[in-house]
Amino acid sequence: MDAQDMQDDLVKVLITEEQIQSRLSDLATEVWKHYEGKDLLLVGVLKGAVMVMADFMRHLPGSAPMDWMAVSSYGSGTKSSGVVRILKDLDCDITDRHVLIVEDIIDSGLTLSWIRANLDSRSPASVEILTLLRKPEAAKVEIDTRWVGFDIANEFVVGYGLDYDEQYRNLREIGTLAPHVYS
Ligand code: PRP
C-alpha cells in the first residue's frame, strides 16, 4: 500500500504529528519528575506501542531502561476478550522496581487490566500506566491510568502504531479510518 492510498483511506486526521509530539514531550517531563530518584522501568506492549515508546523515551530528560511484552487474546477470535495469553514475557525481573506501562490505546481496557494484574503479582515497587489514547465510551472496566495523552471518541483509528490488518502503523499522525475499508 503506498502513502497516497493510506491517506485516502482516512476520513480525517484526528491528531497531528505535532500534537502527538507536543503531548508526549509534556508527559515525559511530568513522568520524569514523578519518578525522580527512583529506578524507573518502561514496559511497552507490542506491537502498537512501539511508536509511543520510541518517541516518549526520547522526550525524557534522562535515561530509563525499557522492556517489552507481547500478549494475545485467548479463546474467542475477538480481541479484548479479557482473557489474555503471554506471547512474549518481560526479559527482566520487576521485583521492587517502579514499572511504567507504555501503551498506544486503551479501548475496552480489558487487555491492560489483565496486564496490570499480572505485573502487580510480581511484587514490583509500583505499577503505573501511560497511554497515548483512551476511548472513555468503550470502557468495559475501570483502569487507574495516571497519564493519558488524548481522550478520543469511539471511532476506528489508525496510525502512529495503531493498525487495521497490520497496515497504517507507520502513519505519522492518527486518523479515523473510512468505514469502506473495514465494512
Ligand atoms: C491494541 C492496543 C491494546 C489493546 C487495547 O492491541 O495496543 O493493547 O488493543 O484494547 P482493549 O483496551 O480493548 O483491551 P492489539 O490487540 O490490536 O495488538 P497490537 O498492539 O499488536 O496492534
mmCIF file of C-alpha atoms and ligand atoms in Angstrom:
data_model
loop_
_atom_site.group_PDB
_atom_site.id
_atom_site.type_symbol
_atom_site.label_atom_id
_atom_site.label_comp_id
_atom_site.label_asym_id
_atom_site.label_seq_id
_atom_site.Cartn_x
_atom_site.Cartn_y
_atom_site.Cartn_z
ATOM 1 C CA MET A 1 0.000 0.000 0.000
ATOM 2 C CA ASP A 2 1.544 3.315 -0.968
ATOM 3 C CA ALA A 3 1.411 6.531 1.026
ATOM 4 C CA GLN A 4 -1.355 8.113 -1.036
ATOM 5 C CA ASP A 5 -3.577 5.020 -0.598
ATOM 6 C CA MET A 6 -3.070 5.216 3.173
ATOM 7 C CA GLN A 7 -4.083 8.869 3.214
ATOM 8 C CA ASP A 8 -7.099 8.169 1.004
ATOM 9 C CA ASP A 9 -8.366 5.566 3.496
ATOM 10 C CA LEU A 10 -8.637 8.182 6.249
ATOM 11 C CA VAL A 11 -11.839 10.144 6.839
ATOM 12 C CA LYS A 12 -9.872 12.733 8.717
ATOM 13 C CA VAL A 13 -6.685 13.337 10.653
ATOM 14 C CA LEU A 14 -7.681 13.246 14.302
ATOM 15 C CA ILE A 15 -4.343 14.074 15.908
ATOM 16 C CA THR A 16 -1.422 15.559 14.009
ATOM 17 C CA GLU A 17 2.211 14.586 14.329
ATOM 18 C CA GLU A 18 2.925 17.928 16.028
ATOM 19 C CA GLN A 19 0.127 17.416 18.570
ATOM 20 C CA ILE A 20 1.391 13.919 19.383
ATOM 21 C CA GLN A 21 4.971 15.072 19.881
ATOM 22 C CA SER A 22 3.977 18.076 21.954
ATOM 23 C CA ARG A 23 1.802 15.963 24.268
ATOM 24 C CA LEU A 24 4.475 13.269 24.628
ATOM 25 C CA SER A 25 7.015 15.918 25.493
ATOM 26 C CA ASP A 26 4.772 17.312 28.255
ATOM 27 C CA LEU A 27 4.055 13.826 29.580
ATOM 28 C CA ALA A 28 7.744 12.924 29.576
ATOM 29 C CA THR A 29 8.518 15.968 31.715
ATOM 30 C CA GLU A 30 5.736 15.070 34.186
ATOM 31 C CA VAL A 31 6.736 11.428 34.339
ATOM 32 C CA TRP A 32 10.400 12.219 34.880
ATOM 33 C CA LYS A 33 9.509 14.498 37.781
ATOM 34 C CA HIS A 34 7.215 11.874 39.292
ATOM 35 C CA TYR A 35 9.958 9.220 39.314
ATOM 36 C CA GLU A 36 12.779 11.491 40.439
ATOM 37 C CA GLY A 37 15.340 9.440 42.344
ATOM 38 C CA LYS A 38 13.576 6.177 41.570
ATOM 39 C CA ASP A 39 14.528 3.196 39.446
ATOM 40 C CA LEU A 40 12.072 3.506 36.550
ATOM 41 C CA LEU A 41 11.438 0.686 34.063
ATOM 42 C CA LEU A 42 9.390 1.367 30.923
ATOM 43 C CA VAL A 43 7.319 -1.614 29.784
ATOM 44 C CA GLY A 44 5.864 -1.496 26.285
ATOM 45 C CA VAL A 45 3.109 -3.704 24.937
ATOM 46 C CA LEU A 46 3.792 -4.964 21.415
ATOM 47 C CA LYS A 47 3.147 -4.057 18.772
ATOM 48 C CA GLY A 48 1.036 -0.914 18.885
ATOM 49 C CA ALA A 49 3.163 0.851 21.485
ATOM 50 C CA VAL A 50 6.410 0.875 19.523
ATOM 51 C CA MET A 51 5.986 4.423 18.223
ATOM 52 C CA VAL A 52 4.819 5.824 21.558
ATOM 53 C CA MET A 53 7.708 4.174 23.362
ATOM 54 C CA ALA A 54 10.298 5.364 20.831
ATOM 55 C CA ASP A 55 9.178 8.992 20.945
ATOM 56 C CA PHE A 56 8.164 9.164 24.620
ATOM 57 C CA MET A 57 11.508 7.872 25.835
ATOM 58 C CA ARG A 58 13.388 10.283 23.579
ATOM 59 C CA HIS A 59 11.440 13.142 25.178
ATOM 60 C CA LEU A 60 12.511 12.017 28.661
ATOM 61 C CA PRO A 61 15.105 14.364 30.094
ATOM 62 C CA GLY A 62 17.223 11.368 31.110
ATOM 63 C CA SER A 63 17.664 7.660 30.573
ATOM 64 C CA ALA A 64 15.445 4.778 31.629
ATOM 65 C CA PRO A 65 15.574 1.129 30.514
ATOM 66 C CA MET A 66 12.771 -0.483 28.546
ATOM 67 C CA ASP A 67 11.356 -3.973 28.291
ATOM 68 C CA TRP A 68 8.528 -5.455 26.232
ATOM 69 C CA MET A 69 5.618 -7.832 26.497
ATOM 70 C CA ALA A 70 3.532 -9.304 23.704
ATOM 71 C CA VAL A 71 0.091 -10.626 24.530
ATOM 72 C CA SER A 72 -2.847 -12.031 22.667
ATOM 73 C CA SER A 73 -6.484 -12.515 23.495
ATOM 74 C CA TYR A 74 -7.141 -16.162 24.241
ATOM 75 C CA GLY A 75 -10.146 -18.269 23.274
ATOM 76 C CA SER A 76 -12.568 -16.358 21.090
ATOM 77 C CA GLY A 77 -11.202 -14.803 17.928
ATOM 78 C CA THR A 78 -12.252 -11.341 19.009
ATOM 79 C CA LYS A 79 -9.677 -9.136 20.654
ATOM 80 C CA SER A 80 -10.204 -7.830 24.114
ATOM 81 C CA SER A 81 -11.990 -10.906 25.387
ATOM 82 C CA GLY A 82 -10.263 -10.108 28.653
ATOM 83 C CA VAL A 83 -8.540 -13.481 28.764
ATOM 84 C CA VAL A 84 -5.009 -12.944 27.674
ATOM 85 C CA ARG A 85 -2.059 -15.182 26.999
ATOM 86 C CA ILE A 86 1.539 -14.042 27.045
ATOM 87 C CA LEU A 87 3.318 -14.467 23.706
ATOM 88 C CA LYS A 88 6.496 -12.788 24.922
ATOM 89 C CA ASP A 89 7.187 -12.128 28.557
ATOM 90 C CA LEU A 90 9.448 -9.473 30.044
ATOM 91 C CA ASP A 91 13.153 -10.203 29.887
ATOM 92 C CA CYS A 92 13.741 -8.787 33.344
ATOM 93 C CA ASP A 93 12.618 -9.342 36.916
ATOM 94 C CA ILE A 94 10.473 -6.416 38.124
ATOM 95 C CA THR A 95 10.618 -7.181 41.830
ATOM 96 C CA ASP A 96 10.940 -3.902 43.774
ATOM 97 C CA ARG A 97 11.085 -1.865 40.566
ATOM 98 C CA HIS A 98 8.915 1.069 39.528
ATOM 99 C CA VAL A 99 7.149 -0.045 36.362
ATOM 100 C CA LEU A 100 5.512 2.302 33.872
ATOM 101 C CA ILE A 101 3.416 0.505 31.275
ATOM 102 C CA VAL A 102 3.510 2.407 27.975
ATOM 103 C CA GLU A 103 0.531 1.783 25.684
ATOM 104 C CA ASP A 104 -0.862 3.197 22.477
ATOM 105 C CA ILE A 105 -4.566 2.851 23.270
ATOM 106 C CA ILE A 106 -6.998 1.784 25.952
ATOM 107 C CA ASP A 107 -10.186 0.671 24.263
ATOM 108 C CA SER A 108 -12.301 -1.675 26.397
ATOM 109 C CA GLY A 109 -9.481 -1.688 28.931
ATOM 110 C CA LEU A 110 -9.554 -5.463 29.222
ATOM 111 C CA THR A 111 -6.051 -6.079 27.880
ATOM 112 C CA LEU A 112 -4.392 -3.586 30.167
ATOM 113 C CA SER A 113 -6.451 -4.610 33.147
ATOM 114 C CA TRP A 114 -5.112 -8.150 32.743
ATOM 115 C CA ILE A 115 -1.522 -6.992 32.148
ATOM 116 C CA ARG A 116 -1.620 -4.740 35.151
ATOM 117 C CA ALA A 117 -2.892 -7.504 37.416
ATOM 118 C CA ASN A 118 -0.236 -9.819 36.037
ATOM 119 C CA LEU A 119 2.570 -7.335 36.705
ATOM 120 C CA ASP A 120 1.153 -6.440 40.129
ATOM 121 C CA SER A 121 1.519 -10.105 41.103
ATOM 122 C CA ARG A 122 5.303 -9.945 40.554
ATOM 123 C CA SER A 123 5.973 -7.732 43.599
ATOM 124 C CA PRO A 124 7.025 -4.516 41.846
ATOM 125 C CA ALA A 125 7.548 -1.346 43.880
ATOM 126 C CA SER A 126 4.779 0.275 41.802
ATOM 127 C CA VAL A 127 2.908 -0.067 38.520
ATOM 128 C CA GLU A 128 1.521 2.929 36.651
ATOM 129 C CA ILE A 129 0.062 3.311 33.166
ATOM 130 C CA LEU A 130 0.725 5.817 30.416
ATOM 131 C CA THR A 131 -1.390 5.615 27.280
ATOM 132 C CA LEU A 132 -1.364 7.920 24.301
ATOM 133 C CA LEU A 133 -5.058 7.357 23.551
ATOM 134 C CA ARG A 134 -8.103 6.356 25.560
ATOM 135 C CA LYS A 135 -11.687 5.780 24.465
ATOM 136 C CA PRO A 136 -13.838 6.529 27.521
ATOM 137 C CA GLU A 137 -17.061 5.459 25.769
ATOM 138 C CA ALA A 138 -15.650 1.999 25.014
ATOM 139 C CA ALA A 139 -14.516 1.201 28.562
ATOM 140 C CA LYS A 140 -15.689 -2.114 29.961
ATOM 141 C CA VAL A 141 -13.532 -1.976 33.060
ATOM 142 C CA GLU A 142 -12.223 0.852 35.194
ATOM 143 C CA ILE A 143 -8.492 1.297 34.916
ATOM 144 C CA ASP A 144 -6.445 3.626 37.018
ATOM 145 C CA THR A 145 -4.469 5.377 34.256
ATOM 146 C CA ARG A 146 -2.145 8.023 35.600
ATOM 147 C CA TRP A 147 -1.112 9.564 32.275
ATOM 148 C CA VAL A 148 -3.368 9.894 29.204
ATOM 149 C CA GLY A 149 -2.328 11.666 26.027
ATOM 150 C CA PHE A 150 -5.741 12.183 24.463
ATOM 151 C CA ASP A 151 -9.287 11.013 25.174
ATOM 152 C CA ILE A 152 -10.972 10.257 21.853
ATOM 153 C CA ALA A 153 -14.408 9.229 20.607
ATOM 154 C CA ASN A 154 -15.266 5.598 19.971
ATOM 155 C CA GLU A 155 -14.116 5.544 16.341
ATOM 156 C CA PHE A 156 -11.773 3.226 14.461
ATOM 157 C CA VAL A 157 -8.416 4.974 14.493
ATOM 158 C CA VAL A 158 -5.145 4.039 12.818
ATOM 159 C CA GLY A 159 -1.647 5.380 12.547
ATOM 160 C CA TYR A 160 1.242 6.005 14.907
ATOM 161 C CA GLY A 161 1.446 2.303 15.800
ATOM 162 C CA LEU A 162 -2.264 1.550 15.512
ATOM 163 C CA ASP A 163 -3.180 -0.817 12.722
ATOM 164 C CA TYR A 164 -6.012 -2.216 10.708
ATOM 165 C CA ASP A 165 -4.990 -5.666 9.452
ATOM 166 C CA GLU A 166 -1.332 -4.766 10.191
ATOM 167 C CA GLN A 167 -1.429 -1.723 7.870
ATOM 168 C CA TYR A 168 -1.203 2.005 8.643
ATOM 169 C CA ARG A 169 1.080 1.637 11.688
ATOM 170 C CA ASN A 170 3.724 3.872 10.077
ATOM 171 C CA LEU A 171 1.457 6.875 9.525
ATOM 172 C CA ARG A 172 2.952 9.735 11.488
ATOM 173 C CA GLU A 173 -0.452 11.053 12.549
ATOM 174 C CA ILE A 174 -3.561 9.387 13.954
ATOM 175 C CA GLY A 175 -6.571 9.282 11.676
ATOM 176 C CA THR A 176 -10.095 7.932 11.547
ATOM 177 C CA LEU A 177 -10.354 5.014 9.147
ATOM 178 C CA ALA A 178 -13.019 5.242 6.442
ATOM 179 C CA PRO A 179 -15.774 2.670 7.059
ATOM 180 C CA HIS A 180 -15.480 1.338 3.494
ATOM 181 C CA VAL A 181 -12.064 -0.075 4.432
ATOM 182 C CA TYR A 182 -13.349 -2.421 7.155
ATOM 183 C CA SER A 183 -17.012 -2.974 6.262
HETATM 184 C C1 PRP B 1 -4.446 -2.971 20.986
HETATM 185 C C2 PRP B 1 -3.727 -1.989 21.890
HETATM 186 C C3 PRP B 1 -4.022 -2.509 23.262
HETATM 187 C C4 PRP B 1 -5.364 -3.171 23.101
HETATM 188 C C5 PRP B 1 -6.411 -2.253 23.646
HETATM 189 O O1 PRP B 1 -3.618 -4.048 20.737
HETATM 190 O O2 PRP B 1 -2.358 -1.919 21.623
HETATM 191 O O3 PRP B 1 -3.051 -3.431 23.688
HETATM 192 O O4 PRP B 1 -5.593 -3.373 21.706
HETATM 193 O O5 PRP B 1 -7.672 -2.864 23.565
HETATM 194 P P1 PRP B 1 -8.578 -3.102 24.845
HETATM 195 O O6 PRP B 1 -8.461 -1.919 25.752
HETATM 196 O O7 PRP B 1 -9.973 -3.219 24.263
HETATM 197 O O8 PRP B 1 -8.164 -4.370 25.501
HETATM 198 P P2 PRP B 1 -3.927 -5.136 19.614
HETATM 199 O O9 PRP B 1 -4.565 -6.333 20.253
HETATM 200 O O10 PRP B 1 -4.669 -4.521 18.482
HETATM 201 O O11 PRP B 1 -2.473 -5.582 19.160
HETATM 202 P P3 PRP B 1 -1.293 -4.693 18.522
HETATM 203 O O12 PRP B 1 -0.800 -3.771 19.601
HETATM 204 O O13 PRP B 1 -0.269 -5.693 18.127
HETATM 205 O O14 PRP B 1 -1.867 -3.934 17.350
#
